[in-house]
PDB file of C-alpha atoms in Angstrom:
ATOM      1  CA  UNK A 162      98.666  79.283  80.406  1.00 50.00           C
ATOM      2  CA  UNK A 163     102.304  79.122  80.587  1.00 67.00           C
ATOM      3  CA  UNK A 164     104.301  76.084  80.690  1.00 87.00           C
ATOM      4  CA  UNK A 165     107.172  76.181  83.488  1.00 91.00           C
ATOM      5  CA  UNK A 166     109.805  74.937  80.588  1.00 91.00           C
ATOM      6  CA  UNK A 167     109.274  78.092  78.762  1.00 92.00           C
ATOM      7  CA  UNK A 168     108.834  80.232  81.710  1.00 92.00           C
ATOM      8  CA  UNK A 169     112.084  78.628  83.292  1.00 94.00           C
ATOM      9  CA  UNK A 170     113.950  79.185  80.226  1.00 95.00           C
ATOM     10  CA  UNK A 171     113.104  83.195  80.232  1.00 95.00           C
ATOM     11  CA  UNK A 172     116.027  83.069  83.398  1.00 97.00           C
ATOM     12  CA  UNK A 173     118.484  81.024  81.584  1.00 96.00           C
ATOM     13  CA  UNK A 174     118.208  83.877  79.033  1.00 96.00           C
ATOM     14  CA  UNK A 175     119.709  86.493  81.166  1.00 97.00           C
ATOM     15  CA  UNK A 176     123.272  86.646  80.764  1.00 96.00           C
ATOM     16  CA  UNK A 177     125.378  85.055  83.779  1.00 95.00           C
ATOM     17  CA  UNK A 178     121.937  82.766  85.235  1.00 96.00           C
ATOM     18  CA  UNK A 179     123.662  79.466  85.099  1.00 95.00           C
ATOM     19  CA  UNK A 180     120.258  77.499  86.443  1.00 95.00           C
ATOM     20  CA  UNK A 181     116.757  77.790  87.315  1.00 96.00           C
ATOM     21  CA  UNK A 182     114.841  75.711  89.153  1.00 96.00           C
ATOM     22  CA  UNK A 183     111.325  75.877  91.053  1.00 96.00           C
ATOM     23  CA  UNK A 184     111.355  74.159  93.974  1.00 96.00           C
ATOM     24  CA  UNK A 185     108.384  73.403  96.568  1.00 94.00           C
ATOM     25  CA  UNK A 186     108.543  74.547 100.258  1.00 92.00           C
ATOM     26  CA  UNK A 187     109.577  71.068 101.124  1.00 93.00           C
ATOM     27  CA  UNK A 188     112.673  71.083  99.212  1.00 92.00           C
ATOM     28  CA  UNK A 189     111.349  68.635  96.454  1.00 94.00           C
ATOM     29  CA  UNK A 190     112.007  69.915  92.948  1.00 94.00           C
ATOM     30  CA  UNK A 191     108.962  71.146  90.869  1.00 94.00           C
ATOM     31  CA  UNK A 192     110.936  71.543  87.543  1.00 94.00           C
ATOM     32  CA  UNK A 193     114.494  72.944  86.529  1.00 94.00           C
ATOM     33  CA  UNK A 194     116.763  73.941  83.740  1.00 94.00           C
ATOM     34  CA  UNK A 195     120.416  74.634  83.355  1.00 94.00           C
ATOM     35  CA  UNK A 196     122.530  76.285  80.525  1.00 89.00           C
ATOM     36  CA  UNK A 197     124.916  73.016  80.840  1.00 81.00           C
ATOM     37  CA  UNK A 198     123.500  70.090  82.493  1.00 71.00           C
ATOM     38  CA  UNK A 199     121.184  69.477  85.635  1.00 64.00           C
ATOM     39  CA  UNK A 200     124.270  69.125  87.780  1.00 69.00           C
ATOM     40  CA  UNK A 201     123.095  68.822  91.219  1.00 88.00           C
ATOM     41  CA  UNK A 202     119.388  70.688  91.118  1.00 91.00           C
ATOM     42  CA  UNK A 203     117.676  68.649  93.216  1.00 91.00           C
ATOM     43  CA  UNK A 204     120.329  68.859  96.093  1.00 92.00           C
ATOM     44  CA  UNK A 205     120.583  72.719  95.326  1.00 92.00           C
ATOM     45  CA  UNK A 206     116.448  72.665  95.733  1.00 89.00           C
ATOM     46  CA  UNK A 207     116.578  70.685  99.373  1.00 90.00           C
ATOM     47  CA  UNK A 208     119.281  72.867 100.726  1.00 92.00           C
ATOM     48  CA  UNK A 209     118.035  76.477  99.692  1.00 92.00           C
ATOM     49  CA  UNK A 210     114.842  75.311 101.296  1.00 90.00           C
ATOM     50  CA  UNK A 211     116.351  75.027 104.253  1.00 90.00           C
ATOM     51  CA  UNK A 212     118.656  77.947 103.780  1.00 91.00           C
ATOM     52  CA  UNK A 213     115.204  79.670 103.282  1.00 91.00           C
ATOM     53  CA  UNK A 214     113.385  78.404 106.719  1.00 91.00           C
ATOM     54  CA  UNK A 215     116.588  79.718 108.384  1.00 92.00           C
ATOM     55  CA  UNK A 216     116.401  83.158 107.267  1.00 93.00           C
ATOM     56  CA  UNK A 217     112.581  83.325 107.798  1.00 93.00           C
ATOM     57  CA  UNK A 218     113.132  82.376 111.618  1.00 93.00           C
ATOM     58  CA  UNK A 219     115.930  85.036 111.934  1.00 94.00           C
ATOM     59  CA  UNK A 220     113.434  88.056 110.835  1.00 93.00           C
ATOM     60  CA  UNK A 221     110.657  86.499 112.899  1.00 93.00           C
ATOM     61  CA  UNK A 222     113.253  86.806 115.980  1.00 94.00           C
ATOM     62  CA  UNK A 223     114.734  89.836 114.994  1.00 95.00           C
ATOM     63  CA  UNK A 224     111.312  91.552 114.465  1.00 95.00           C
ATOM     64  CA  UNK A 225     112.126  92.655 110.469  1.00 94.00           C
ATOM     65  CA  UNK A 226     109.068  90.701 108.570  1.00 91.00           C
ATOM     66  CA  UNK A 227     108.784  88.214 106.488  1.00 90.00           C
ATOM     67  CA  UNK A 228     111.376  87.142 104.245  1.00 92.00           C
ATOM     68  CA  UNK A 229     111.396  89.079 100.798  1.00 92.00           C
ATOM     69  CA  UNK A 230     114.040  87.258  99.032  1.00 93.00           C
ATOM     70  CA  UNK A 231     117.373  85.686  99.821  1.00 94.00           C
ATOM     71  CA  UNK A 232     120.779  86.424  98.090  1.00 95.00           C
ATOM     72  CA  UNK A 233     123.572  84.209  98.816  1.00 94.00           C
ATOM     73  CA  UNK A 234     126.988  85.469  97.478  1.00 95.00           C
ATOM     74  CA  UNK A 235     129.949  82.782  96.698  1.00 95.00           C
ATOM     75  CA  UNK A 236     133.615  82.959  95.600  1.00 95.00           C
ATOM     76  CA  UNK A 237     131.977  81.433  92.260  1.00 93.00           C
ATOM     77  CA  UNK A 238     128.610  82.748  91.980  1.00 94.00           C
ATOM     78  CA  UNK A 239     125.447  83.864  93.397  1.00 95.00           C
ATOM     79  CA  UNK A 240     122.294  81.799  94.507  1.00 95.00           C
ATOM     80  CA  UNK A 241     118.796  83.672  94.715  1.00 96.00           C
ATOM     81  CA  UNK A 242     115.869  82.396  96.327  1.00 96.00           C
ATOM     82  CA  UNK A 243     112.590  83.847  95.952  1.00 95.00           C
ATOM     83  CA  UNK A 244     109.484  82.691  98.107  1.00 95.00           C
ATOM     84  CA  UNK A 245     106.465  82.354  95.740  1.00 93.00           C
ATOM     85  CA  UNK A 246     103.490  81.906  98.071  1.00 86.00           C
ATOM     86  CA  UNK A 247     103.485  79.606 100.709  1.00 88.00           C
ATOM     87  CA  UNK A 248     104.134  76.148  98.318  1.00 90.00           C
ATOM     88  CA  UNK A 249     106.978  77.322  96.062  1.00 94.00           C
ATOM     89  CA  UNK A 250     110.405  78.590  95.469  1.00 95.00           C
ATOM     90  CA  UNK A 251     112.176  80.216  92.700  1.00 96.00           C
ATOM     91  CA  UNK A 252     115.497  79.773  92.807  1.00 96.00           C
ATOM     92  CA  UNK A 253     118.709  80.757  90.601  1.00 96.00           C
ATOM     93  CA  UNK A 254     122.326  80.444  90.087  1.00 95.00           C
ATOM     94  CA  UNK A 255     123.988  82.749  88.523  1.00 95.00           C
ATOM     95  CA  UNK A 256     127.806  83.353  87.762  1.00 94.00           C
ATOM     96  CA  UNK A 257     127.733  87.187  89.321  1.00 92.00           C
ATOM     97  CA  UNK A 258     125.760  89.302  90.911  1.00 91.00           C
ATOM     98  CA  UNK A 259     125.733  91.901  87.476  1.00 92.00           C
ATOM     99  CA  UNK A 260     122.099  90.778  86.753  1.00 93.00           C
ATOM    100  CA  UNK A 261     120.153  89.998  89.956  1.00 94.00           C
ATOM    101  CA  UNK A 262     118.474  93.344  89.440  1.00 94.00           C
ATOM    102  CA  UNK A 263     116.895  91.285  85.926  1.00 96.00           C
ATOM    103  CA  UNK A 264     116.339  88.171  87.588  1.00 96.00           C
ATOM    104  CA  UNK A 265     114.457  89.796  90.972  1.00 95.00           C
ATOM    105  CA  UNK A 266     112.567  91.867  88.091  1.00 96.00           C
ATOM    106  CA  UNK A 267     111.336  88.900  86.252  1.00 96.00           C
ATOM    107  CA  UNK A 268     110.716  86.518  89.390  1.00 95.00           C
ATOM    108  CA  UNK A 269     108.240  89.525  90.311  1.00 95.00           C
ATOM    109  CA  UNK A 270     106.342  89.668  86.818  1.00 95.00           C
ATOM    110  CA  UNK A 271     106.391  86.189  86.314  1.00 93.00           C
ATOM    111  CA  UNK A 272     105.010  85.208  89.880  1.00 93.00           C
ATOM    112  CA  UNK A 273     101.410  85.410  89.017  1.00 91.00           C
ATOM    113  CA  UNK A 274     102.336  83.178  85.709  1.00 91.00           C
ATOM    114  CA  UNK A 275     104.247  80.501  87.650  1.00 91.00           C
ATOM    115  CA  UNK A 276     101.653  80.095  90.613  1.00 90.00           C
ATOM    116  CA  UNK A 277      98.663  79.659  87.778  1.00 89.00           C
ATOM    117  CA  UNK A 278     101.172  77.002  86.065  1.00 88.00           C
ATOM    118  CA  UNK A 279     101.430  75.188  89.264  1.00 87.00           C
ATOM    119  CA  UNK A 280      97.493  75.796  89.838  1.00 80.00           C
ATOM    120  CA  UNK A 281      97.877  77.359  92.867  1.00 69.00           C
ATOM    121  CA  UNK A 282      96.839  80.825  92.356  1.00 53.00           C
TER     122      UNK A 282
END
């Protein structure tokens, strides 16, 4: 089995991610790592939680499915969120949006890893 450190750091390898963090439905932090310090994770973890619950109520009213993935582009950076299951969250920050492609890849193959880690698979 994997340990989330590790698997965590496999994103922070990928040139531009600037954090990592897995993150429960409920916004709580399950574990995170940054390149230079943990500089606000656990607020980033609450409100892309909520950012998520938003966009999953506009494609239930606007008839599109559920929600896939979330990109959120900034004047600074770029902020993914990934639904894994219904318990958990993977979410990065990256400076760009040169590399999502990598970091959607690897949220994919690594989502069977990540939900035996947290034993709910």
């Amino acid at each position: 089995m994997v340990d989330l450190k590790q698997m965590l750091s496999r994103f922070l390898s990928i040139p531009g991610v600037r954090q990592a963090i897995l993150v429960g439905r409920d916004g709580l932090m399950i574990e995170g790592m940054a390149r230079d310090g943990k500089e606000n994770m656990e607020a980033v973890g609450a409100l892309t939680s909520t950012s998520l619950s938003a966009a999953e109520t506009l494609g239930q009213e606007i008839a599109r499915g559920g929600v896939v993935g979330v990109i959120m582009e900034y004047e600074h950076g770029l902020v993914s969120v990934d639904p894994l299951g219904d318990f958990a969250l993977m979410v990065t920050l990256s400076d760009n949006a040169s590399n999502i492609g990598r970091v959607r890849h690897l949220v994919k193959a690594s989502r069977n890893e990540i939900l035996e880690a947290l034993d709910i698979a």
